[in-house]
Amino acid sequence: MGYILYRDRTKPSETDQDLWDSPLNSYLREHHMGRAGTICGVSEMIRHVEAIAAMWWQYTSPAQATLGAIRFINGGNIRSSLTPLIDTPELFTAVAVEGLRSWHTLLAADSRRRALYGDDHADLLLPGFNFGEYLFDQEGTRCVFIDGTQRTVPAGTVVAMLDIDRIPIYSPPEHFGLRGYYDTKSRISTTDYFRQAHAVQQGWKKAADAATPQEGPTNS
């Protein structure tokens, strides 16, 4: 299998051997990932995101990322869900992981799948994820940040992106398991797209709220 090698933007004098041995490239190779992403169960996805999400900020192109954002590419005709901009690699990781955990909890509650495939049925579903980047190429873009503030983002700013896709395909419970084009065990859920999107967004909000300082009571 071929591997994409990602260059660490914090090390401009990186040699070919350094590139091969870098933490990100080594991790991807050890886990048989040809790129910064793969198709896997949600629990495994959480482990990968915990391991490399913060690291990814150093490997974006054309420069090191200074902001992050997460996109959940919804199924059906629902628009993709997108976080506000995130300031730090650590919060980027926390928001991503909480969204995935909330999503996994919802998928695991699918009683129709549990009856057929057992208690671990949610991890038989195979969505996908991929790390990428977005470049702001226009000056003076006003954006919402994860703390609720609006700020101007300079041109040339690179945003570390995490895209989550291949969302489990919704099937009404009465139709679940009927022969169709997709593999039922790995691709079909009786959890509808709106609930999946809402669960992920609630996880994002939980992490964001935990990171935002709360105002204490004021003395009158």
mmCIF file with all atom_site columns, C-alpha atoms in Angstrom:
data_model
loop_
_atom_site.group_PDB
_atom_site.id
_atom_site.type_symbol
_atom_site.label_atom_id
_atom_site.label_alt_id
_atom_site.label_comp_id
_atom_site.label_asym_id
_atom_site.label_entity_id
_atom_site.label_seq_id
_atom_site.pdbx_PDB_ins_code
_atom_site.Cartn_x
_atom_site.Cartn_y
_atom_site.Cartn_z
_atom_site.occupancy
_atom_site.B_iso_or_equiv
_atom_site.pdbx_formal_charge
_atom_site.auth_seq_id
_atom_site.auth_comp_id
_atom_site.auth_asym_id
_atom_site.auth_atom_id
_atom_site.pdbx_PDB_model_num
ATOM 1   C CA . MET A 1 1   ? 0.000   0.000  0.000  1.00 0.00 ? 1   MET A CA 1
ATOM 2   C CA . GLY A 1 2   ? 1.191   3.531  -0.749 1.00 0.00 ? 2   GLY A CA 1
ATOM 3   C CA . TYR A 1 3   ? 1.578   6.118  1.986  1.00 0.00 ? 3   TYR A CA 1
ATOM 4   C CA . ILE A 1 4   ? 1.176   9.877  1.830  1.00 0.00 ? 4   ILE A CA 1
ATOM 5   C CA . LEU A 1 5   ? 4.044   11.492 3.752  1.00 0.00 ? 5   LEU A CA 1
ATOM 6   C CA . TYR A 1 6   ? 3.182   14.711 5.563  1.00 0.00 ? 6   TYR A CA 1
ATOM 7   C CA . ARG A 1 7   ? 5.830   17.351 6.250  1.00 0.00 ? 7   ARG A CA 1
ATOM 8   C CA . ASP A 1 8   ? 6.160   18.902 9.716  1.00 0.00 ? 8   ASP A CA 1
ATOM 9   C CA . ARG A 1 9   ? 5.850   22.662 9.111  1.00 0.00 ? 9   ARG A CA 1
ATOM 10  C CA . THR A 1 10  ? 7.687   23.411 12.357 1.00 0.00 ? 10  THR A CA 1
ATOM 11  C CA . LYS A 1 11  ? 10.844  21.737 10.957 1.00 0.00 ? 11  LYS A CA 1
ATOM 12  C CA . PRO A 1 12  ? 11.779  23.431 7.655  1.00 0.00 ? 12  PRO A CA 1
ATOM 13  C CA . SER A 1 13  ? 15.119  21.593 7.492  1.00 0.00 ? 13  SER A CA 1
ATOM 14  C CA . GLU A 1 14  ? 13.512  18.160 7.844  1.00 0.00 ? 14  GLU A CA 1
ATOM 15  C CA . THR A 1 15  ? 15.418  15.450 5.941  1.00 0.00 ? 15  THR A CA 1
ATOM 16  C CA . ASP A 1 16  ? 13.768  12.599 4.044  1.00 0.00 ? 16  ASP A CA 1
ATOM 17  C CA . GLN A 1 17  ? 14.577  10.268 6.942  1.00 0.00 ? 17  GLN A CA 1
ATOM 18  C CA . ASP A 1 18  ? 13.134  12.753 9.446  1.00 0.00 ? 18  ASP A CA 1
ATOM 19  C CA . LEU A 1 19  ? 10.017  12.915 7.291  1.00 0.00 ? 19  LEU A CA 1
ATOM 20  C CA . TRP A 1 20  ? 9.673   9.126  7.284  1.00 0.00 ? 20  TRP A CA 1
ATOM 21  C CA . ASP A 1 21  ? 10.287  8.868  11.041 1.00 0.00 ? 21  ASP A CA 1
ATOM 22  C CA . SER A 1 22  ? 8.084   11.797 12.110 1.00 0.00 ? 22  SER A CA 1
ATOM 23  C CA . PRO A 1 23  ? 5.427   11.081 14.754 1.00 0.00 ? 23  PRO A CA 1
ATOM 24  C CA . LEU A 1 24  ? 2.471   11.517 12.395 1.00 0.00 ? 24  LEU A CA 1
ATOM 25  C CA . ASN A 1 25  ? 3.879   9.505  9.495  1.00 0.00 ? 25  ASN A CA 1
ATOM 26  C CA . SER A 1 26  ? 5.042   6.767  11.865 1.00 0.00 ? 26  SER A CA 1
ATOM 27  C CA . TYR A 1 27  ? 1.592   6.561  13.454 1.00 0.00 ? 27  TYR A CA 1
ATOM 28  C CA . LEU A 1 28  ? -0.176  6.337  10.106 1.00 0.00 ? 28  LEU A CA 1
ATOM 29  C CA . ARG A 1 29  ? 2.198   3.626  8.913  1.00 0.00 ? 29  ARG A CA 1
ATOM 30  C CA . GLU A 1 30  ? 1.883   1.606  12.135 1.00 0.00 ? 30  GLU A CA 1
ATOM 31  C CA . HIS A 1 31  ? -1.899  1.678  11.821 1.00 0.00 ? 31  HIS A CA 1
ATOM 32  C CA . HIS A 1 32  ? -1.911  0.882  8.078  1.00 0.00 ? 32  HIS A CA 1
ATOM 33  C CA . MET A 1 33  ? -3.386  4.239  7.143  1.00 0.00 ? 33  MET A CA 1
ATOM 34  C CA . GLY A 1 34  ? -2.273  5.476  3.718  1.00 0.00 ? 34  GLY A CA 1
ATOM 35  C CA . ARG A 1 35  ? -3.428  9.010  4.540  1.00 0.00 ? 35  ARG A CA 1
ATOM 36  C CA . ALA A 1 36  ? -4.464  11.026 7.608  1.00 0.00 ? 36  ALA A CA 1
ATOM 37  C CA . GLY A 1 37  ? -7.790  9.241  7.886  1.00 0.00 ? 37  GLY A CA 1
ATOM 38  C CA . THR A 1 38  ? -9.495  5.912  7.366  1.00 0.00 ? 38  THR A CA 1
ATOM 39  C CA . ILE A 1 39  ? -12.777 3.973  7.509  1.00 0.00 ? 39  ILE A CA 1
ATOM 40  C CA . CYS A 1 40  ? -13.350 2.379  10.907 1.00 0.00 ? 40  CYS A CA 1
ATOM 41  C CA . GLY A 1 41  ? -15.738 1.949  13.823 1.00 0.00 ? 41  GLY A CA 1
ATOM 42  C CA . VAL A 1 42  ? -16.477 4.980  15.997 1.00 0.00 ? 42  VAL A CA 1
ATOM 43  C CA . SER A 1 43  ? -14.558 3.682  19.038 1.00 0.00 ? 43  SER A CA 1
ATOM 44  C CA . GLU A 1 44  ? -11.463 3.157  16.896 1.00 0.00 ? 44  GLU A CA 1
ATOM 45  C CA . MET A 1 45  ? -12.004 6.573  15.331 1.00 0.00 ? 45  MET A CA 1
ATOM 46  C CA . ILE A 1 46  ? -11.959 8.138  18.796 1.00 0.00 ? 46  ILE A CA 1
ATOM 47  C CA . ARG A 1 47  ? -8.596  6.507  19.527 1.00 0.00 ? 47  ARG A CA 1
ATOM 48  C CA . HIS A 1 48  ? -7.110  7.762  16.258 1.00 0.00 ? 48  HIS A CA 1
ATOM 49  C CA . VAL A 1 49  ? -8.424  11.287 16.804 1.00 0.00 ? 49  VAL A CA 1
ATOM 50  C CA . GLU A 1 50  ? -7.066  11.367 20.357 1.00 0.00 ? 50  GLU A CA 1
ATOM 51  C CA . ALA A 1 51  ? -3.672  10.297 19.028 1.00 0.00 ? 51  ALA A CA 1
ATOM 52  C CA . ILE A 1 52  ? -3.202  12.604 16.036 1.00 0.00 ? 52  ILE A CA 1
ATOM 53  C CA . ALA A 1 53  ? -5.716  15.492 16.017 1.00 0.00 ? 53  ALA A CA 1
ATOM 54  C CA . ALA A 1 54  ? -3.492  17.962 17.872 1.00 0.00 ? 54  ALA A CA 1
ATOM 55  C CA . MET A 1 55  ? -0.430  16.733 15.996 1.00 0.00 ? 55  MET A CA 1
ATOM 56  C CA . TRP A 1 56  ? -2.130  17.393 12.664 1.00 0.00 ? 56  TRP A CA 1
ATOM 57  C CA . TRP A 1 57  ? -1.853  21.184 13.131 1.00 0.00 ? 57  TRP A CA 1
ATOM 58  C CA . GLN A 1 58  ? 1.896   20.912 12.481 1.00 0.00 ? 58  GLN A CA 1
ATOM 59  C CA . TYR A 1 59  ? 1.430   19.058 9.175  1.00 0.00 ? 59  TYR A CA 1
ATOM 60  C CA . THR A 1 60  ? -1.110  21.148 7.278  1.00 0.00 ? 60  THR A CA 1
ATOM 61  C CA . SER A 1 61  ? -0.355  22.755 3.930  1.00 0.00 ? 61  SER A CA 1
ATOM 62  C CA . PRO A 1 62  ? 0.809   25.285 2.827  1.00 0.00 ? 62  PRO A CA 1
ATOM 63  C CA . ALA A 1 63  ? 1.710   26.298 6.398  1.00 0.00 ? 63  ALA A CA 1
ATOM 64  C CA . GLN A 1 64  ? 1.200   25.269 9.991  1.00 0.00 ? 64  GLN A CA 1
ATOM 65  C CA . ALA A 1 65  ? -2.423  25.651 11.120 1.00 0.00 ? 65  ALA A CA 1
ATOM 66  C CA . THR A 1 66  ? -3.292  28.253 13.718 1.00 0.00 ? 66  THR A CA 1
ATOM 67  C CA . LEU A 1 67  ? -7.023  27.426 13.927 1.00 0.00 ? 67  LEU A CA 1
ATOM 68  C CA . GLY A 1 68  ? -9.143  24.295 13.657 1.00 0.00 ? 68  GLY A CA 1
ATOM 69  C CA . ALA A 1 69  ? -12.670 23.230 12.703 1.00 0.00 ? 69  ALA A CA 1
ATOM 70  C CA . ILE A 1 70  ? -14.632 19.975 12.524 1.00 0.00 ? 70  ILE A CA 1
ATOM 71  C CA . ARG A 1 71  ? -17.203 19.054 9.894  1.00 0.00 ? 71  ARG A CA 1
ATOM 72  C CA . PHE A 1 72  ? -19.775 16.262 10.209 1.00 0.00 ? 72  PHE A CA 1
ATOM 73  C CA . ILE A 1 73  ? -20.983 15.456 6.701  1.00 0.00 ? 73  ILE A CA 1
ATOM 74  C CA . ASN A 1 74  ? -24.584 14.497 7.352  1.00 0.00 ? 74  ASN A CA 1
ATOM 75  C CA . GLY A 1 75  ? -26.568 11.902 5.466  1.00 0.00 ? 75  GLY A CA 1
ATOM 76  C CA . GLY A 1 76  ? -29.755 12.462 3.517  1.00 0.00 ? 76  GLY A CA 1
ATOM 77  C CA . ASN A 1 77  ? -30.461 16.027 2.461  1.00 0.00 ? 77  ASN A CA 1
ATOM 78  C CA . ILE A 1 78  ? -29.225 17.599 5.700  1.00 0.00 ? 78  ILE A CA 1
ATOM 79  C CA . ARG A 1 79  ? -26.509 20.227 5.407  1.00 0.00 ? 79  ARG A CA 1
ATOM 80  C CA . SER A 1 80  ? -23.152 19.382 6.927  1.00 0.00 ? 80  SER A CA 1
ATOM 81  C CA . SER A 1 81  ? -22.625 20.390 10.546 1.00 0.00 ? 81  SER A CA 1
ATOM 82  C CA . LEU A 1 82  ? -19.589 22.608 11.149 1.00 0.00 ? 82  LEU A CA 1
ATOM 83  C CA . THR A 1 83  ? -18.048 23.811 14.386 1.00 0.00 ? 83  THR A CA 1
ATOM 84  C CA . PRO A 1 84  ? -17.089 27.420 14.911 1.00 0.00 ? 84  PRO A CA 1
ATOM 85  C CA . LEU A 1 85  ? -13.353 28.058 14.640 1.00 0.00 ? 85  LEU A CA 1
ATOM 86  C CA . ILE A 1 86  ? -11.257 26.534 17.415 1.00 0.00 ? 86  ILE A CA 1
ATOM 87  C CA . ASP A 1 87  ? -8.206  28.271 18.880 1.00 0.00 ? 87  ASP A CA 1
ATOM 88  C CA . THR A 1 88  ? -5.964  25.463 20.107 1.00 0.00 ? 88  THR A CA 1
ATOM 89  C CA . PRO A 1 89  ? -4.991  21.915 19.118 1.00 0.00 ? 89  PRO A CA 1
ATOM 90  C CA . GLU A 1 90  ? -6.000  20.666 22.560 1.00 0.00 ? 90  GLU A CA 1
ATOM 91  C CA . LEU A 1 91  ? -9.521  22.066 22.316 1.00 0.00 ? 91  LEU A CA 1
ATOM 92  C CA . PHE A 1 92  ? -9.762  20.823 18.709 1.00 0.00 ? 92  PHE A CA 1
ATOM 93  C CA . THR A 1 93  ? -9.093  17.310 20.020 1.00 0.00 ? 93  THR A CA 1
ATOM 94  C CA . ALA A 1 94  ? -11.491 17.642 22.952 1.00 0.00 ? 94  ALA A CA 1
ATOM 95  C CA . VAL A 1 95  ? -14.360 18.930 20.800 1.00 0.00 ? 95  VAL A CA 1
ATOM 96  C CA . ALA A 1 96  ? -13.838 16.207 18.196 1.00 0.00 ? 96  ALA A CA 1
ATOM 97  C CA . VAL A 1 97  ? -13.698 13.427 20.782 1.00 0.00 ? 97  VAL A CA 1
ATOM 98  C CA . GLU A 1 98  ? -16.784 14.598 22.696 1.00 0.00 ? 98  GLU A CA 1
ATOM 99  C CA . GLY A 1 99  ? -18.748 14.784 19.451 1.00 0.00 ? 99  GLY A CA 1
ATOM 100 C CA . LEU A 1 100 ? -17.725 11.234 18.544 1.00 0.00 ? 100 LEU A CA 1
ATOM 101 C CA . ARG A 1 101 ? -18.511 9.907  22.027 1.00 0.00 ? 101 ARG A CA 1
ATOM 102 C CA . SER A 1 102 ? -21.970 11.461 21.967 1.00 0.00 ? 102 SER A CA 1
ATOM 103 C CA . TRP A 1 103 ? -22.584 10.010 18.494 1.00 0.00 ? 103 TRP A CA 1
ATOM 104 C CA . HIS A 1 104 ? -21.399 6.551  19.591 1.00 0.00 ? 104 HIS A CA 1
ATOM 105 C CA . THR A 1 105 ? -23.730 6.620  22.619 1.00 0.00 ? 105 THR A CA 1
ATOM 106 C CA . LEU A 1 106 ? -26.679 7.372  20.355 1.00 0.00 ? 106 LEU A CA 1
ATOM 107 C CA . LEU A 1 107 ? -25.791 4.695  17.788 1.00 0.00 ? 107 LEU A CA 1
ATOM 108 C CA . ALA A 1 108 ? -25.315 2.134  20.556 1.00 0.00 ? 108 ALA A CA 1
ATOM 109 C CA . ALA A 1 109 ? -28.923 2.681  21.693 1.00 0.00 ? 109 ALA A CA 1
ATOM 110 C CA . ASP A 1 110 ? -30.257 1.215  18.418 1.00 0.00 ? 110 ASP A CA 1
ATOM 111 C CA . SER A 1 111 ? -32.220 -1.754 19.791 1.00 0.00 ? 111 SER A CA 1
ATOM 112 C CA . ARG A 1 112 ? -32.920 -3.224 16.364 1.00 0.00 ? 112 ARG A CA 1
ATOM 113 C CA . ARG A 1 113 ? -29.217 -3.513 15.585 1.00 0.00 ? 113 ARG A CA 1
ATOM 114 C CA . ARG A 1 114 ? -28.423 -4.788 19.092 1.00 0.00 ? 114 ARG A CA 1
ATOM 115 C CA . ALA A 1 115 ? -30.944 -7.595 18.712 1.00 0.00 ? 115 ALA A CA 1
ATOM 116 C CA . LEU A 1 116 ? -29.233 -8.743 15.507 1.00 0.00 ? 116 LEU A CA 1
ATOM 117 C CA . TYR A 1 117 ? -25.555 -8.036 16.171 1.00 0.00 ? 117 TYR A CA 1
ATOM 118 C CA . GLY A 1 118 ? -25.055 -7.909 19.950 1.00 0.00 ? 118 GLY A CA 1
ATOM 119 C CA . ASP A 1 119 ? -23.913 -5.239 22.385 1.00 0.00 ? 119 ASP A CA 1
ATOM 120 C CA . ASP A 1 120 ? -20.967 -4.123 20.256 1.00 0.00 ? 120 ASP A CA 1
ATOM 121 C CA . HIS A 1 121 ? -23.131 -3.471 17.193 1.00 0.00 ? 121 HIS A CA 1
ATOM 122 C CA . ALA A 1 122 ? -22.326 0.255  17.060 1.00 0.00 ? 122 ALA A CA 1
ATOM 123 C CA . ASP A 1 123 ? -18.667 -0.477 16.353 1.00 0.00 ? 123 ASP A CA 1
ATOM 124 C CA . LEU A 1 124 ? -19.592 -2.715 13.429 1.00 0.00 ? 124 LEU A CA 1
ATOM 125 C CA . LEU A 1 125 ? -20.750 0.429  11.621 1.00 0.00 ? 125 LEU A CA 1
ATOM 126 C CA . LEU A 1 126 ? -17.958 1.842  9.460  1.00 0.00 ? 126 LEU A CA 1
ATOM 127 C CA . PRO A 1 127 ? -18.008 5.613  8.974  1.00 0.00 ? 127 PRO A CA 1
ATOM 128 C CA . GLY A 1 128 ? -14.889 7.473  7.882  1.00 0.00 ? 128 GLY A CA 1
ATOM 129 C CA . PHE A 1 129 ? -12.745 10.419 8.868  1.00 0.00 ? 129 PHE A CA 1
ATOM 130 C CA . ASN A 1 130 ? -10.065 12.480 7.195  1.00 0.00 ? 130 ASN A CA 1
ATOM 131 C CA . PHE A 1 131 ? -7.802  15.307 8.312  1.00 0.00 ? 131 PHE A CA 1
ATOM 132 C CA . GLY A 1 132 ? -7.277  18.180 5.896  1.00 0.00 ? 132 GLY A CA 1
ATOM 133 C CA . GLU A 1 133 ? -6.978  21.945 5.858  1.00 0.00 ? 133 GLU A CA 1
ATOM 134 C CA . TYR A 1 134 ? -8.699  25.118 4.726  1.00 0.00 ? 134 TYR A CA 1
ATOM 135 C CA . LEU A 1 135 ? -6.888  28.285 3.637  1.00 0.00 ? 135 LEU A CA 1
ATOM 136 C CA . PHE A 1 136 ? -8.384  31.742 4.131  1.00 0.00 ? 136 PHE A CA 1
ATOM 137 C CA . ASP A 1 137 ? -7.328  33.537 0.949  1.00 0.00 ? 137 ASP A CA 1
ATOM 138 C CA . GLN A 1 138 ? -9.235  36.801 1.458  1.00 0.00 ? 138 GLN A CA 1
ATOM 139 C CA . GLU A 1 139 ? -8.423  39.534 3.924  1.00 0.00 ? 139 GLU A CA 1
ATOM 140 C CA . GLY A 1 140 ? -10.820 40.586 6.648  1.00 0.00 ? 140 GLY A CA 1
ATOM 141 C CA . THR A 1 141 ? -13.141 37.560 6.885  1.00 0.00 ? 141 THR A CA 1
ATOM 142 C CA . ARG A 1 142 ? -15.299 37.749 10.030 1.00 0.00 ? 142 ARG A CA 1
ATOM 143 C CA . CYS A 1 143 ? -15.880 34.354 11.662 1.00 0.00 ? 143 CYS A CA 1
ATOM 144 C CA . VAL A 1 144 ? -17.528 32.907 14.753 1.00 0.00 ? 144 VAL A CA 1
ATOM 145 C CA . PHE A 1 145 ? -15.210 31.198 17.235 1.00 0.00 ? 145 PHE A CA 1
ATOM 146 C CA . ILE A 1 146 ? -15.947 28.362 19.640 1.00 0.00 ? 146 ILE A CA 1
ATOM 147 C CA . ASP A 1 147 ? -16.157 30.761 22.612 1.00 0.00 ? 147 ASP A CA 1
ATOM 148 C CA . GLY A 1 148 ? -19.003 32.660 20.911 1.00 0.00 ? 148 GLY A CA 1
ATOM 149 C CA . THR A 1 149 ? -16.931 35.666 19.871 1.00 0.00 ? 149 THR A CA 1
ATOM 150 C CA . GLN A 1 150 ? -16.634 37.030 16.336 1.00 0.00 ? 150 GLN A CA 1
ATOM 151 C CA . ARG A 1 151 ? -13.166 37.869 15.064 1.00 0.00 ? 151 ARG A CA 1
ATOM 152 C CA . THR A 1 152 ? -11.437 38.848 11.850 1.00 0.00 ? 152 THR A CA 1
ATOM 153 C CA . VAL A 1 153 ? -9.283  36.103 10.327 1.00 0.00 ? 153 VAL A CA 1
ATOM 154 C CA . PRO A 1 154 ? -6.277  37.334 8.314  1.00 0.00 ? 154 PRO A CA 1
ATOM 155 C CA . ALA A 1 155 ? -5.657  36.140 4.773  1.00 0.00 ? 155 ALA A CA 1
ATOM 156 C CA . GLY A 1 156 ? -3.184  33.264 4.706  1.00 0.00 ? 156 GLY A CA 1
ATOM 157 C CA . THR A 1 157 ? -4.556  31.644 7.860  1.00 0.00 ? 157 THR A CA 1
ATOM 158 C CA . VAL A 1 158 ? -4.569  27.857 7.652  1.00 0.00 ? 158 VAL A CA 1
ATOM 159 C CA . VAL A 1 159 ? -7.328  25.932 9.447  1.00 0.00 ? 159 VAL A CA 1
ATOM 160 C CA . ALA A 1 160 ? -6.780  22.309 10.471 1.00 0.00 ? 160 ALA A CA 1
ATOM 161 C CA . MET A 1 161 ? -9.902  20.388 9.409  1.00 0.00 ? 161 MET A CA 1
ATOM 162 C CA . LEU A 1 162 ? -11.375 17.093 10.556 1.00 0.00 ? 162 LEU A CA 1
ATOM 163 C CA . ASP A 1 163 ? -14.084 15.722 8.263  1.00 0.00 ? 163 ASP A CA 1
ATOM 164 C CA . ILE A 1 164 ? -16.316 12.876 9.441  1.00 0.00 ? 164 ILE A CA 1
ATOM 165 C CA . ASP A 1 165 ? -18.242 11.192 6.634  1.00 0.00 ? 165 ASP A CA 1
ATOM 166 C CA . ARG A 1 166 ? -19.810 7.908  5.481  1.00 0.00 ? 166 ARG A CA 1
ATOM 167 C CA . ILE A 1 167 ? -22.518 8.474  8.096  1.00 0.00 ? 167 ILE A CA 1
ATOM 168 C CA . PRO A 1 168 ? -24.611 5.339  8.794  1.00 0.00 ? 168 PRO A CA 1
ATOM 169 C CA . ILE A 1 169 ? -27.514 5.203  6.366  1.00 0.00 ? 169 ILE A CA 1
ATOM 170 C CA . TYR A 1 170 ? -30.926 5.544  7.965  1.00 0.00 ? 170 TYR A CA 1
ATOM 171 C CA . SER A 1 171 ? -33.500 2.785  7.629  1.00 0.00 ? 171 SER A CA 1
ATOM 172 C CA . PRO A 1 172 ? -36.922 2.758  9.320  1.00 0.00 ? 172 PRO A CA 1
ATOM 173 C CA . PRO A 1 173 ? -36.979 -0.079 11.865 1.00 0.00 ? 173 PRO A CA 1
ATOM 174 C CA . GLU A 1 174 ? -39.661 -1.960 9.946  1.00 0.00 ? 174 GLU A CA 1
ATOM 175 C CA . HIS A 1 175 ? -37.420 -2.060 6.871  1.00 0.00 ? 175 HIS A CA 1
ATOM 176 C CA . PHE A 1 176 ? -34.156 -2.801 8.654  1.00 0.00 ? 176 PHE A CA 1
ATOM 177 C CA . GLY A 1 177 ? -32.418 -5.944 7.471  1.00 0.00 ? 177 GLY A CA 1
ATOM 178 C CA . LEU A 1 178 ? -34.224 -6.190 4.154  1.00 0.00 ? 178 LEU A CA 1
ATOM 179 C CA . ARG A 1 179 ? -31.958 -6.972 1.250  1.00 0.00 ? 179 ARG A CA 1
ATOM 180 C CA . GLY A 1 180 ? -30.545 -3.836 -0.322 1.00 0.00 ? 180 GLY A CA 1
ATOM 181 C CA . TYR A 1 181 ? -27.516 -2.308 -1.996 1.00 0.00 ? 181 TYR A CA 1
ATOM 182 C CA . TYR A 1 182 ? -25.598 -1.584 1.239  1.00 0.00 ? 182 TYR A CA 1
ATOM 183 C CA . ASP A 1 183 ? -24.261 -4.017 3.828  1.00 0.00 ? 183 ASP A CA 1
ATOM 184 C CA . THR A 1 184 ? -26.652 -3.822 6.779  1.00 0.00 ? 184 THR A CA 1
ATOM 185 C CA . LYS A 1 185 ? -24.098 -4.678 9.465  1.00 0.00 ? 185 LYS A CA 1
ATOM 186 C CA . SER A 1 186 ? -21.570 -1.992 8.505  1.00 0.00 ? 186 SER A CA 1
ATOM 187 C CA . ARG A 1 187 ? -23.678 0.764  6.918  1.00 0.00 ? 187 ARG A CA 1
ATOM 188 C CA . ILE A 1 188 ? -27.317 0.785  8.104  1.00 0.00 ? 188 ILE A CA 1
ATOM 189 C CA . SER A 1 189 ? -28.841 2.157  11.322 1.00 0.00 ? 189 SER A CA 1
ATOM 190 C CA . THR A 1 190 ? -32.379 2.849  12.485 1.00 0.00 ? 190 THR A CA 1
ATOM 191 C CA . THR A 1 191 ? -31.104 6.140  13.971 1.00 0.00 ? 191 THR A CA 1
ATOM 192 C CA . ASP A 1 192 ? -32.191 8.958  11.677 1.00 0.00 ? 192 ASP A CA 1
ATOM 193 C CA . TYR A 1 193 ? -29.878 11.604 10.286 1.00 0.00 ? 193 TYR A CA 1
ATOM 194 C CA . PHE A 1 194 ? -31.285 14.465 12.368 1.00 0.00 ? 194 PHE A CA 1
ATOM 195 C CA . ARG A 1 195 ? -30.637 12.605 15.633 1.00 0.00 ? 195 ARG A CA 1
ATOM 196 C CA . GLN A 1 196 ? -27.127 11.674 14.551 1.00 0.00 ? 196 GLN A CA 1
ATOM 197 C CA . ALA A 1 197 ? -26.304 15.295 13.705 1.00 0.00 ? 197 ALA A CA 1
ATOM 198 C CA . HIS A 1 198 ? -27.848 16.545 16.949 1.00 0.00 ? 198 HIS A CA 1
ATOM 199 C CA . ALA A 1 199 ? -25.849 14.058 19.053 1.00 0.00 ? 199 ALA A CA 1
ATOM 200 C CA . VAL A 1 200 ? -22.572 15.171 17.485 1.00 0.00 ? 200 VAL A CA 1
ATOM 201 C CA . GLN A 1 201 ? -23.442 18.842 17.958 1.00 0.00 ? 201 GLN A CA 1
ATOM 202 C CA . GLN A 1 202 ? -24.325 18.236 21.615 1.00 0.00 ? 202 GLN A CA 1
ATOM 203 C CA . GLY A 1 203 ? -20.938 16.620 22.157 1.00 0.00 ? 203 GLY A CA 1
ATOM 204 C CA . TRP A 1 204 ? -19.220 19.592 20.550 1.00 0.00 ? 204 TRP A CA 1
ATOM 205 C CA . LYS A 1 205 ? -21.171 21.955 22.790 1.00 0.00 ? 205 LYS A CA 1
ATOM 206 C CA . LYS A 1 206 ? -20.287 19.981 25.913 1.00 0.00 ? 206 LYS A CA 1
ATOM 207 C CA . ALA A 1 207 ? -16.564 20.267 25.181 1.00 0.00 ? 207 ALA A CA 1
ATOM 208 C CA . ALA A 1 208 ? -16.836 23.935 24.255 1.00 0.00 ? 208 ALA A CA 1
ATOM 209 C CA . ASP A 1 209 ? -18.804 24.770 27.405 1.00 0.00 ? 209 ASP A CA 1
ATOM 210 C CA . ALA A 1 210 ? -16.265 22.936 29.554 1.00 0.00 ? 210 ALA A CA 1
ATOM 211 C CA . ALA A 1 211 ? -13.464 25.040 28.038 1.00 0.00 ? 211 ALA A CA 1
ATOM 212 C CA . THR A 1 212 ? -15.242 28.386 28.348 1.00 0.00 ? 212 THR A CA 1
ATOM 213 C CA . PRO A 1 213 ? -14.728 30.159 31.693 1.00 0.00 ? 213 PRO A CA 1
ATOM 214 C CA . GLN A 1 214 ? -18.030 30.632 33.471 1.00 0.00 ? 214 GLN A CA 1
ATOM 215 C CA . GLU A 1 215 ? -18.808 33.988 35.037 1.00 0.00 ? 215 GLU A CA 1
ATOM 216 C CA . GLY A 1 216 ? -19.225 33.754 38.785 1.00 0.00 ? 216 GLY A CA 1
ATOM 217 C CA . PRO A 1 217 ? -21.841 35.602 40.843 1.00 0.00 ? 217 PRO A CA 1
ATOM 218 C CA . THR A 1 218 ? -21.272 39.350 41.112 1.00 0.00 ? 218 THR A CA 1
ATOM 219 C CA . ASN A 1 219 ? -21.595 41.382 44.269 1.00 0.00 ? 219 ASN A CA 1
ATOM 220 C CA . SER A 1 220 ? -24.344 43.970 44.184 1.00 0.00 ? 220 SER A CA 1
#
